[in-house]
């Protein structure tokens, strides 16, 4: 009895270690404290994923929706924002970044991120398609960096990082989605961005059966990967 309990605990610890969160940002070479400009996520202890794409957790995976984070970080349009991963991107899959402009009368700390407000600014996919040896650009990364498009409008935004782990994605609900939202204030943008037809809601943007979510990672050997969600908005 004792033996099997410790074996079970060991397995649980091993799988929890592969899970991850995005609690910190990197600025000027230093790493921030946890949950300063990034809203505390529900998985801050478990590090576990969202697996229901229709869940309210798909917005920002917040522990306490409505609370906001204490800080909002100034970022230049065309500049970057780096999330520090706890402990690293431990599973294979695509990385996405989305932005949502905070509506007039609200702030990055108060906006709930609901509605068709999100546009995608980055996605990546694997190399090695058709070889049985896929390589995902974010695999094992300790930090992930979003570049804020130079053509955005100035003002406050939520910046949503999303990594979709595909190692168990061959059945519905098997994809593991890791999410966090940073509060940023953008200046220096040209404001010429065109988000027509590219604004989505979370939840709402994805279906459990989207080919990039319900996906056989290992067999049959994948020959293509289609990221879920809208087009990437570029300048
Ligand atoms: C956002 O940036 C603008 C331009 O630098 C600045 O005037 C404004 O005070 C900033 N807002 C916050 C909340 O920091
Ligand atoms: Cu995991």
Coordinates of C-alpha atoms and ligand atoms in Angstrom, one line a residue:
X1 CA 0.0 0.0 0.0
X2 CA 2.7 2.4 1.0
X3 CA 4.7 1.4 -2.0
X4 CA 1.9 2.0 -4.5
X5 CA 1.0 5.3 -3.0
X6 CA 4.5 6.6 -3.4
X7 CA 4.7 5.3 -7.0
X8 CA 1.4 7.1 -7.7
X9 CA 2.7 10.3 -6.1
X10 CA 5.9 10.0 -8.1
X11 CA 4.0 9.7 -11.4
X12 CA 1.8 12.7 -10.5
X13 CA 4.9 14.8 -9.7
X14 CA 6.5 13.8 -12.9
X15 CA 3.6 14.8 -15.1
X16 CA 3.0 18.0 -13.1
X17 CA 6.7 18.9 -13.8
X18 CA 6.1 18.8 -17.6
X19 CA 3.2 21.3 -17.1
X20 CA 4.0 25.0 -17.0
X21 CA 2.9 28.6 -16.2
X22 CA 3.9 32.1 -17.4
X23 CA 4.2 34.0 -14.1
X24 CA 7.0 36.5 -14.8
X25 CA 8.3 38.9 -17.5
X26 CA 11.9 39.8 -18.4
X27 CA 12.9 43.5 -18.6
X28 CA 16.4 44.9 -19.0
X29 CA 17.9 41.5 -18.3
X30 CA 16.1 41.0 -15.0
X31 CA 13.2 38.7 -14.2
X32 CA 10.2 40.2 -12.4
X33 CA 8.5 38.7 -9.3
X34 CA 5.6 36.3 -10.0
X35 CA 2.3 37.8 -11.1
X36 CA 3.2 41.5 -11.2
X37 CA 2.1 42.4 -14.7
X38 CA 0.7 39.0 -15.6
X39 CA -2.7 38.0 -14.1
X40 CA -2.5 35.2 -11.6
X41 CA -3.6 32.0 -13.3
X42 CA -5.7 29.3 -11.9
X43 CA -2.9 26.8 -12.3
X44 CA -0.3 28.8 -10.3
X45 CA 0.3 25.7 -8.1
X46 CA -0.8 22.8 -10.3
X47 CA 0.7 24.2 -13.5
X48 CA -2.1 22.2 -15.2
X49 CA -3.7 23.1 -18.6
X50 CA -7.1 24.1 -19.8
X51 CA -8.5 21.2 -21.8
X52 CA -12.1 22.6 -22.6
X53 CA -11.9 25.2 -25.4
X54 CA -15.4 26.4 -24.4
X55 CA -14.4 27.1 -20.8
X56 CA -14.2 30.7 -19.5
X57 CA -10.6 29.9 -18.5
X58 CA -9.8 30.3 -22.2
X59 CA -9.8 34.1 -21.8
X60 CA -6.9 34.5 -19.4
X61 CA -7.1 31.4 -17.2
X62 CA -7.5 33.8 -14.2
X63 CA -7.6 32.6 -10.7
X64 CA -9.7 35.6 -9.7
X65 CA -11.4 37.2 -12.7
X66 CA -11.8 40.9 -12.1
X67 CA -8.8 41.3 -9.8
X68 CA -6.2 42.3 -12.5
X69 CA -2.5 42.4 -11.9
X70 CA -0.8 45.2 -9.9
X71 CA 1.4 46.4 -12.8
X72 CA 0.9 47.5 -16.4
X73 CA 4.1 47.5 -18.5
X74 CA 5.0 50.1 -21.0
X75 CA 6.1 48.6 -24.3
X76 CA 7.0 50.4 -27.6
X77 CA 5.2 49.3 -30.7
X78 CA 7.7 47.2 -32.7
X79 CA 9.3 46.2 -29.4
X80 CA 9.0 43.0 -27.4
X81 CA 7.5 41.5 -24.3
X82 CA 9.2 38.4 -22.8
X83 CA 7.4 35.9 -20.6
X84 CA 9.5 33.8 -18.3
X85 CA 8.2 30.3 -18.2
X86 CA 7.9 28.2 -15.0
X87 CA 9.8 26.0 -15.6
X88 CA 9.9 25.7 -19.4
X89 CA 7.7 24.8 -22.4
X90 CA 7.7 21.1 -21.5
X91 CA 5.5 19.7 -24.2
X92 CA 5.4 19.8 -28.0
X93 CA 3.0 22.2 -29.8
X94 CA 2.4 25.6 -31.3
X95 CA 2.9 28.9 -29.6
X96 CA 0.5 31.8 -30.2
X97 CA 0.3 35.4 -29.0
X98 CA -2.9 37.5 -29.1
X99 CA -3.6 41.1 -28.3
X100 CA -6.9 42.7 -27.1
X101 CA -7.2 46.5 -27.1
X102 CA -8.7 47.7 -23.9
X103 CA -12.0 49.6 -24.5
X104 CA -12.4 53.3 -23.7
X105 CA -13.2 53.9 -20.1
X106 CA -11.3 50.8 -18.9
X107 CA -7.7 49.9 -18.1
X108 CA -5.6 46.9 -18.7
X109 CA -6.1 46.1 -15.0
X110 CA -9.9 46.2 -15.2
X111 CA -10.7 44.8 -18.7
X112 CA -12.1 41.3 -18.6
X113 CA -11.1 40.4 -22.1
X114 CA -14.6 39.3 -23.1
X115 CA -16.0 39.8 -26.6
X116 CA -14.6 39.6 -30.1
X117 CA -11.6 41.7 -29.2
X118 CA -8.6 39.4 -29.7
X119 CA -6.3 39.4 -32.8
X120 CA -3.5 37.0 -33.4
X121 CA 0.0 38.5 -33.7
X122 CA 2.1 35.3 -33.8
X123 CA 1.8 31.6 -34.5
X124 CA 4.4 28.9 -35.2
X125 CA 4.4 25.4 -36.5
X126 CA 6.7 22.4 -36.7
X127 CA 9.5 21.6 -39.0
X128 CA 10.1 18.0 -40.0
X129 CA 6.5 17.3 -41.2
X130 CA 6.3 13.9 -42.9
X131 CA 9.5 12.7 -41.2
X132 CA 8.1 11.5 -37.9
X133 CA 10.5 13.8 -36.2
X134 CA 8.6 17.1 -35.7
X135 CA 10.4 20.0 -34.0
X136 CA 8.4 22.8 -32.5
X137 CA 10.2 26.2 -32.2
X138 CA 9.1 26.7 -28.5
X139 CA 10.1 23.2 -27.3
X140 CA 11.9 23.4 -24.0
X141 CA 12.1 27.2 -24.0
X142 CA 12.6 29.0 -20.7
X143 CA 11.3 32.3 -22.1
X144 CA 9.0 33.2 -25.0
X145 CA 9.0 36.7 -26.6
X146 CA 6.1 38.5 -28.4
X147 CA 6.9 41.3 -30.8
X148 CA 4.2 44.0 -30.7
X149 CA 3.4 45.0 -34.3
X150 CA 4.7 48.5 -35.1
X151 CA 1.3 49.4 -36.6
X152 CA -0.9 48.9 -33.6
X153 CA -2.9 51.8 -32.1
X154 CA -1.4 53.3 -28.9
X155 CA -3.1 52.4 -25.6
X156 CA -3.5 49.6 -23.1
X157 CA -3.8 46.0 -24.2
X158 CA -4.0 42.5 -22.8
X159 CA -1.3 40.3 -24.3
X160 CA -2.3 36.7 -24.2
X161 CA 0.3 33.9 -24.5
X162 CA -1.1 30.5 -25.5
X163 CA 0.8 27.3 -25.9
X164 CA -1.1 24.2 -27.1
X165 CA 0.5 20.9 -26.0
X166 CA -0.3 18.2 -28.5
X167 CA 1.2 15.0 -27.0
X168 CA -2.3 13.7 -26.0
X169 CA -4.3 15.6 -28.6
X170 CA -5.4 12.6 -30.6
X171 CA -8.8 12.5 -28.8
X172 CA -11.3 15.3 -28.1
X173 CA -10.3 17.2 -25.0
X174 CA -6.8 15.8 -25.1
X175 CA -4.9 19.0 -26.1
X176 CA -3.5 20.9 -23.2
X177 CA -3.7 24.6 -23.4
X178 CA -1.5 26.8 -21.3
X179 CA -2.5 30.5 -21.1
X180 CA -1.7 33.8 -19.4
X181 CA -2.4 37.4 -20.0
X182 CA 0.0 40.3 -19.4
X183 CA -1.1 43.9 -19.0
X184 CA 0.7 46.3 -21.3
X185 CA 0.6 49.9 -22.4
X186 CA 1.8 50.5 -26.0
X187 CA 3.2 53.7 -27.3
X188 CA 4.8 54.7 -30.6
X189 CA 2.4 52.7 -32.8
X190 CA 1.4 54.0 -36.3
X191 CA -2.2 53.0 -35.8
X192 CA -2.6 51.7 -39.4
X193 CA -3.3 48.1 -38.4
X194 CA -6.2 46.3 -40.1
X195 CA -7.9 43.7 -38.0
X196 CA -11.0 43.3 -40.2
X197 CA -12.3 39.8 -40.1
X198 CA -9.5 38.8 -37.6
X199 CA -11.1 39.6 -34.2
X200 CA -12.2 36.6 -32.1
X201 CA -13.4 35.8 -28.6
X202 CA -12.0 33.5 -26.0
X203 CA -13.8 31.2 -25.4
X204 CA -15.3 31.0 -28.9
X205 CA -12.4 31.1 -31.3
X206 CA -11.6 27.4 -31.2
X207 CA -13.6 24.2 -31.5
X208 CA -12.6 21.0 -29.8
X209 CA -12.5 19.4 -33.3
X210 CA -10.4 22.0 -35.0
X211 CA -7.6 20.2 -36.9
X212 CA -5.0 22.0 -34.9
X213 CA -6.5 21.0 -31.6
X214 CA -7.7 17.4 -32.3
X215 CA -4.4 16.2 -33.8
X216 CA -2.4 13.0 -34.0
X217 CA 1.1 14.0 -33.1
X218 CA 2.8 10.7 -33.5
X219 CA 0.9 8.3 -35.8
X220 CA 0.0 8.5 -38.6
X221 CA 3.1 10.7 -39.2
X222 CA 1.8 14.2 -39.6
X223 CA 2.3 15.8 -43.0
X224 CA 0.7 19.2 -42.2
X225 CA -0.3 21.3 -39.2
X226 CA -3.0 24.0 -39.3
X227 CA -2.9 26.4 -36.4
X228 CA -6.4 27.0 -34.9
X229 CA -7.9 30.5 -34.8
X230 CA -7.9 33.5 -37.1
X231 CA -5.2 34.8 -39.5
X232 CA -2.1 36.4 -38.1
X233 CA -2.5 40.2 -38.3
X234 CA 0.6 41.9 -39.8
X235 CA 1.5 45.5 -40.6
Ligands
LIG1 C1 0.9 54.7 -21.4 O1 1.9 55.3 -22.2 C2 1.7 56.7 -22.5 C3 2.7 57.1 -23.5 O2 4.0 56.8 -23.0 C4 1.7 57.5 -21.2 O3 1.4 58.8 -21.4 C5 0.7 56.9 -20.2 O4 0.7 57.6 -19.0 C6 0.9 55.4 -20.0 N1 -0.2 54.9 -19.2 C7 0.1 54.2 -18.1 C8 -1.1 53.6 -17.4 O5 1.2 53.9 -17.8
LIG2 CU1 1.9 18.8 -18.8

